[in-house]
């Protein structure tokens, strides 16, 4: 399937807030942390048009990711992909691109994933290791490849 990666446009934040709620619902419910309003509001409050990209398939927004400077590295956040597009290698393609950019700049990439999330296995396949964790989040990092 062809996937377009583009800059965010007006109206995307609300579409992405809904996507976030859908994608994260099961994990947040499992952790006893799902709040219908808060799950959307967190994206609205922290979304960076400057550092974000939107994934579009067949004219529909199906995902997003944000890569922002974070100290001496990069922070990967708001990496969401609609359920019907998961398991097709799209997330891996996006992640390889982010990591290639980080490697070229000699930067570590950091992220956090919910405890028990299937996404953690994807990150581990690409060399991310656990730096810390709490009752809800697992904080991971991958140093630049030499």
PDB file of C-alpha atoms in Angstrom, residues 1-141:
ATOM      1  CA  UNK A   1       0.000   0.000   0.000  1.00  0.00           C
ATOM      2  CA  UNK A   2       1.235   3.462  -0.842  1.00  0.00           C
ATOM      3  CA  UNK A   3       1.757   5.638   2.191  1.00  0.00           C
ATOM      4  CA  UNK A   4       2.284   9.375   1.990  1.00  0.00           C
ATOM      5  CA  UNK A   5       4.221  11.146   4.725  1.00  0.00           C
ATOM      6  CA  UNK A   6       3.339  14.825   4.945  1.00  0.00           C
ATOM      7  CA  UNK A   7       3.449  17.807   7.266  1.00  0.00           C
ATOM      8  CA  UNK A   8       0.431  18.368   9.532  1.00  0.00           C
ATOM      9  CA  UNK A   9      -2.407  20.513   8.194  1.00  0.00           C
ATOM     10  CA  UNK A  10      -5.255  22.408   9.805  1.00  0.00           C
ATOM     11  CA  UNK A  11      -7.693  19.933  11.324  1.00  0.00           C
ATOM     12  CA  UNK A  12      -5.187  17.082  11.631  1.00  0.00           C
ATOM     13  CA  UNK A  13      -4.791  17.486  15.391  1.00  0.00           C
ATOM     14  CA  UNK A  14      -8.406  16.498  16.052  1.00  0.00           C
ATOM     15  CA  UNK A  15      -8.182  13.520  13.694  1.00  0.00           C
ATOM     16  CA  UNK A  16      -4.940  12.458  15.385  1.00  0.00           C
ATOM     17  CA  UNK A  17      -6.438  12.913  18.870  1.00  0.00           C
ATOM     18  CA  UNK A  18      -9.179  10.445  17.879  1.00  0.00           C
ATOM     19  CA  UNK A  19      -6.598   8.079  16.417  1.00  0.00           C
ATOM     20  CA  UNK A  20      -4.595   8.235  19.658  1.00  0.00           C
ATOM     21  CA  UNK A  21      -7.683   7.413  21.706  1.00  0.00           C
ATOM     22  CA  UNK A  22      -8.484   4.415  19.492  1.00  0.00           C
ATOM     23  CA  UNK A  23      -4.931   3.055  19.356  1.00  0.00           C
ATOM     24  CA  UNK A  24      -4.172   3.461  23.065  1.00  0.00           C
ATOM     25  CA  UNK A  25      -7.556   2.526  24.524  1.00  0.00           C
ATOM     26  CA  UNK A  26      -6.957  -1.187  25.178  1.00  0.00           C
ATOM     27  CA  UNK A  27      -3.551  -0.658  26.818  1.00  0.00           C
ATOM     28  CA  UNK A  28      -4.751   2.286  28.900  1.00  0.00           C
ATOM     29  CA  UNK A  29      -7.841   0.351  30.017  1.00  0.00           C
ATOM     30  CA  UNK A  30      -5.666  -2.639  30.952  1.00  0.00           C
ATOM     31  CA  UNK A  31      -3.560  -0.288  33.086  1.00  0.00           C
ATOM     32  CA  UNK A  32      -6.650   1.348  34.617  1.00  0.00           C
ATOM     33  CA  UNK A  33      -5.635   4.695  33.090  1.00  0.00           C
ATOM     34  CA  UNK A  34      -8.146   5.309  30.292  1.00  0.00           C
ATOM     35  CA  UNK A  35      -9.863   8.686  30.500  1.00  0.00           C
ATOM     36  CA  UNK A  36     -11.903   9.533  27.413  1.00  0.00           C
ATOM     37  CA  UNK A  37     -11.155  13.270  27.594  1.00  0.00           C
ATOM     38  CA  UNK A  38      -7.568  13.147  28.837  1.00  0.00           C
ATOM     39  CA  UNK A  39      -6.345  10.688  26.176  1.00  0.00           C
ATOM     40  CA  UNK A  40      -7.247  13.225  23.497  1.00  0.00           C
ATOM     41  CA  UNK A  41      -6.202  16.315  25.424  1.00  0.00           C
ATOM     42  CA  UNK A  42      -2.650  15.057  25.972  1.00  0.00           C
ATOM     43  CA  UNK A  43      -2.076  14.978  22.224  1.00  0.00           C
ATOM     44  CA  UNK A  44      -3.680  18.386  21.704  1.00  0.00           C
ATOM     45  CA  UNK A  45      -1.466  19.945  24.384  1.00  0.00           C
ATOM     46  CA  UNK A  46       1.840  18.437  23.288  1.00  0.00           C
ATOM     47  CA  UNK A  47       1.492  18.133  19.508  1.00  0.00           C
ATOM     48  CA  UNK A  48       4.297  19.920  17.641  1.00  0.00           C
ATOM     49  CA  UNK A  49       3.460  20.915  14.081  1.00  0.00           C
ATOM     50  CA  UNK A  50       7.130  21.757  13.550  1.00  0.00           C
ATOM     51  CA  UNK A  51       8.409  18.275  14.479  1.00  0.00           C
ATOM     52  CA  UNK A  52       5.522  16.025  13.423  1.00  0.00           C
ATOM     53  CA  UNK A  53       4.634  14.051  10.321  1.00  0.00           C
ATOM     54  CA  UNK A  54       1.280  12.630   9.282  1.00  0.00           C
ATOM     55  CA  UNK A  55       0.827   9.282   7.532  1.00  0.00           C
ATOM     56  CA  UNK A  56      -1.856   9.181   4.831  1.00  0.00           C
ATOM     57  CA  UNK A  57      -3.178   6.178   2.896  1.00  0.00           C
ATOM     58  CA  UNK A  58      -5.815   6.501   0.187  1.00  0.00           C
ATOM     59  CA  UNK A  59      -6.464  10.075   1.230  1.00  0.00           C
ATOM     60  CA  UNK A  60      -7.119   9.169   4.876  1.00  0.00           C
ATOM     61  CA  UNK A  61      -4.969  10.069   7.878  1.00  0.00           C
ATOM     62  CA  UNK A  62      -3.876   6.723   9.320  1.00  0.00           C
ATOM     63  CA  UNK A  63      -0.986   7.652  11.580  1.00  0.00           C
ATOM     64  CA  UNK A  64       1.562  10.124  12.809  1.00  0.00           C
ATOM     65  CA  UNK A  65       4.877  10.500  14.566  1.00  0.00           C
ATOM     66  CA  UNK A  66       6.845  13.290  16.173  1.00  0.00           C
ATOM     67  CA  UNK A  67      10.641  13.523  16.375  1.00  0.00           C
ATOM     68  CA  UNK A  68      11.821  16.455  18.432  1.00  0.00           C
ATOM     69  CA  UNK A  69      15.185  17.514  19.814  1.00  0.00           C
ATOM     70  CA  UNK A  70      15.720  16.271  23.357  1.00  0.00           C
ATOM     71  CA  UNK A  71      18.957  17.357  25.013  1.00  0.00           C
ATOM     72  CA  UNK A  72      21.735  15.670  23.057  1.00  0.00           C
ATOM     73  CA  UNK A  73      19.355  13.322  21.258  1.00  0.00           C
ATOM     74  CA  UNK A  74      15.922  12.961  19.753  1.00  0.00           C
ATOM     75  CA  UNK A  75      12.569  12.104  21.322  1.00  0.00           C
ATOM     76  CA  UNK A  76      10.186   9.920  19.327  1.00  0.00           C
ATOM     77  CA  UNK A  77       6.626  10.470  20.484  1.00  0.00           C
ATOM     78  CA  UNK A  78       3.045  10.396  19.226  1.00  0.00           C
ATOM     79  CA  UNK A  79       3.882   7.391  17.061  1.00  0.00           C
ATOM     80  CA  UNK A  80       0.426   6.024  16.254  1.00  0.00           C
ATOM     81  CA  UNK A  81      -0.864   3.887  13.425  1.00  0.00           C
ATOM     82  CA  UNK A  82      -4.504   2.922  12.903  1.00  0.00           C
ATOM     83  CA  UNK A  83      -5.143  -0.699  13.862  1.00  0.00           C
ATOM     84  CA  UNK A  84      -6.085  -1.749  10.336  1.00  0.00           C
ATOM     85  CA  UNK A  85      -2.653  -0.601   9.103  1.00  0.00           C
ATOM     86  CA  UNK A  86      -0.606  -2.264  11.839  1.00  0.00           C
ATOM     87  CA  UNK A  87       1.387  -5.418  11.092  1.00  0.00           C
ATOM     88  CA  UNK A  88       2.118  -4.384   7.493  1.00  0.00           C
ATOM     89  CA  UNK A  89       5.639  -3.056   8.012  1.00  0.00           C
ATOM     90  CA  UNK A  90       4.606   0.609   8.017  1.00  0.00           C
ATOM     91  CA  UNK A  91       5.764   1.204  11.583  1.00  0.00           C
ATOM     92  CA  UNK A  92       9.075  -0.478  10.809  1.00  0.00           C
ATOM     93  CA  UNK A  93       9.589   1.721   7.738  1.00  0.00           C
ATOM     94  CA  UNK A  94       8.905   4.854   9.749  1.00  0.00           C
ATOM     95  CA  UNK A  95      11.179   3.718  12.565  1.00  0.00           C
ATOM     96  CA  UNK A  96      14.021   2.846  10.172  1.00  0.00           C
ATOM     97  CA  UNK A  97      13.786   6.347   8.711  1.00  0.00           C
ATOM     98  CA  UNK A  98      13.881   7.992  12.133  1.00  0.00           C
ATOM     99  CA  UNK A  99      16.838   5.860  13.194  1.00  0.00           C
ATOM    100  CA  UNK A 100      18.747   6.520   9.959  1.00  0.00           C
ATOM    101  CA  UNK A 101      18.376  10.255  10.571  1.00  0.00           C
ATOM    102  CA  UNK A 102      19.519   9.872  14.174  1.00  0.00           C
ATOM    103  CA  UNK A 103      22.480   7.699  13.164  1.00  0.00           C
ATOM    104  CA  UNK A 104      23.577  10.248  10.559  1.00  0.00           C
ATOM    105  CA  UNK A 105      23.541  12.917  13.274  1.00  0.00           C
ATOM    106  CA  UNK A 106      25.128  10.659  15.908  1.00  0.00           C
ATOM    107  CA  UNK A 107      22.089  11.043  18.180  1.00  0.00           C
ATOM    108  CA  UNK A 108      20.396   8.766  20.675  1.00  0.00           C
ATOM    109  CA  UNK A 109      16.658   8.271  20.213  1.00  0.00           C
ATOM    110  CA  UNK A 110      14.452   8.055  23.301  1.00  0.00           C
ATOM    111  CA  UNK A 111      10.799   7.133  23.652  1.00  0.00           C
ATOM    112  CA  UNK A 112       8.346   5.748  26.118  1.00  0.00           C
ATOM    113  CA  UNK A 113       5.832   2.985  25.646  1.00  0.00           C
ATOM    114  CA  UNK A 114       3.019   1.792  27.896  1.00  0.00           C
ATOM    115  CA  UNK A 115       3.790  -1.237  30.045  1.00  0.00           C
ATOM    116  CA  UNK A 116       2.581  -4.377  28.299  1.00  0.00           C
ATOM    117  CA  UNK A 117       2.179  -2.684  24.919  1.00  0.00           C
ATOM    118  CA  UNK A 118       2.888  -4.824  21.860  1.00  0.00           C
ATOM    119  CA  UNK A 119       4.807  -1.831  20.435  1.00  0.00           C
ATOM    120  CA  UNK A 120       7.641  -2.546  22.837  1.00  0.00           C
ATOM    121  CA  UNK A 121       8.658  -5.591  20.787  1.00  0.00           C
ATOM    122  CA  UNK A 122       9.018  -3.401  17.687  1.00  0.00           C
ATOM    123  CA  UNK A 123      11.318  -1.019  19.527  1.00  0.00           C
ATOM    124  CA  UNK A 124      13.401  -3.859  20.965  1.00  0.00           C
ATOM    125  CA  UNK A 125      13.869  -5.326  17.464  1.00  0.00           C
ATOM    126  CA  UNK A 126      15.452  -2.021  16.482  1.00  0.00           C
ATOM    127  CA  UNK A 127      17.872  -1.939  19.408  1.00  0.00           C
ATOM    128  CA  UNK A 128      15.994   0.080  22.009  1.00  0.00           C
ATOM    129  CA  UNK A 129      16.765  -0.865  25.601  1.00  0.00           C
ATOM    130  CA  UNK A 130      14.967  -0.034  28.814  1.00  0.00           C
ATOM    131  CA  UNK A 131      16.422   2.917  30.728  1.00  0.00           C
ATOM    132  CA  UNK A 132      13.700   3.165  33.379  1.00  0.00           C
ATOM    133  CA  UNK A 133      10.103   2.253  34.059  1.00  0.00           C
ATOM    134  CA  UNK A 134       7.262   3.097  36.357  1.00  0.00           C
ATOM    135  CA  UNK A 135       3.780   1.683  36.942  1.00  0.00           C
ATOM    136  CA  UNK A 136       2.567   2.936  33.547  1.00  0.00           C
ATOM    137  CA  UNK A 137       5.482   3.691  31.219  1.00  0.00           C
ATOM    138  CA  UNK A 138       8.654   2.013  30.015  1.00  0.00           C
ATOM    139  CA  UNK A 139      11.328   4.525  28.999  1.00  0.00           C
ATOM    140  CA  UNK A 140      13.629   3.246  26.253  1.00  0.00           C
ATOM    141  CA  UNK A 141      16.622   4.508  24.305  1.00  0.00           C
TER     142      UNK A 141
END
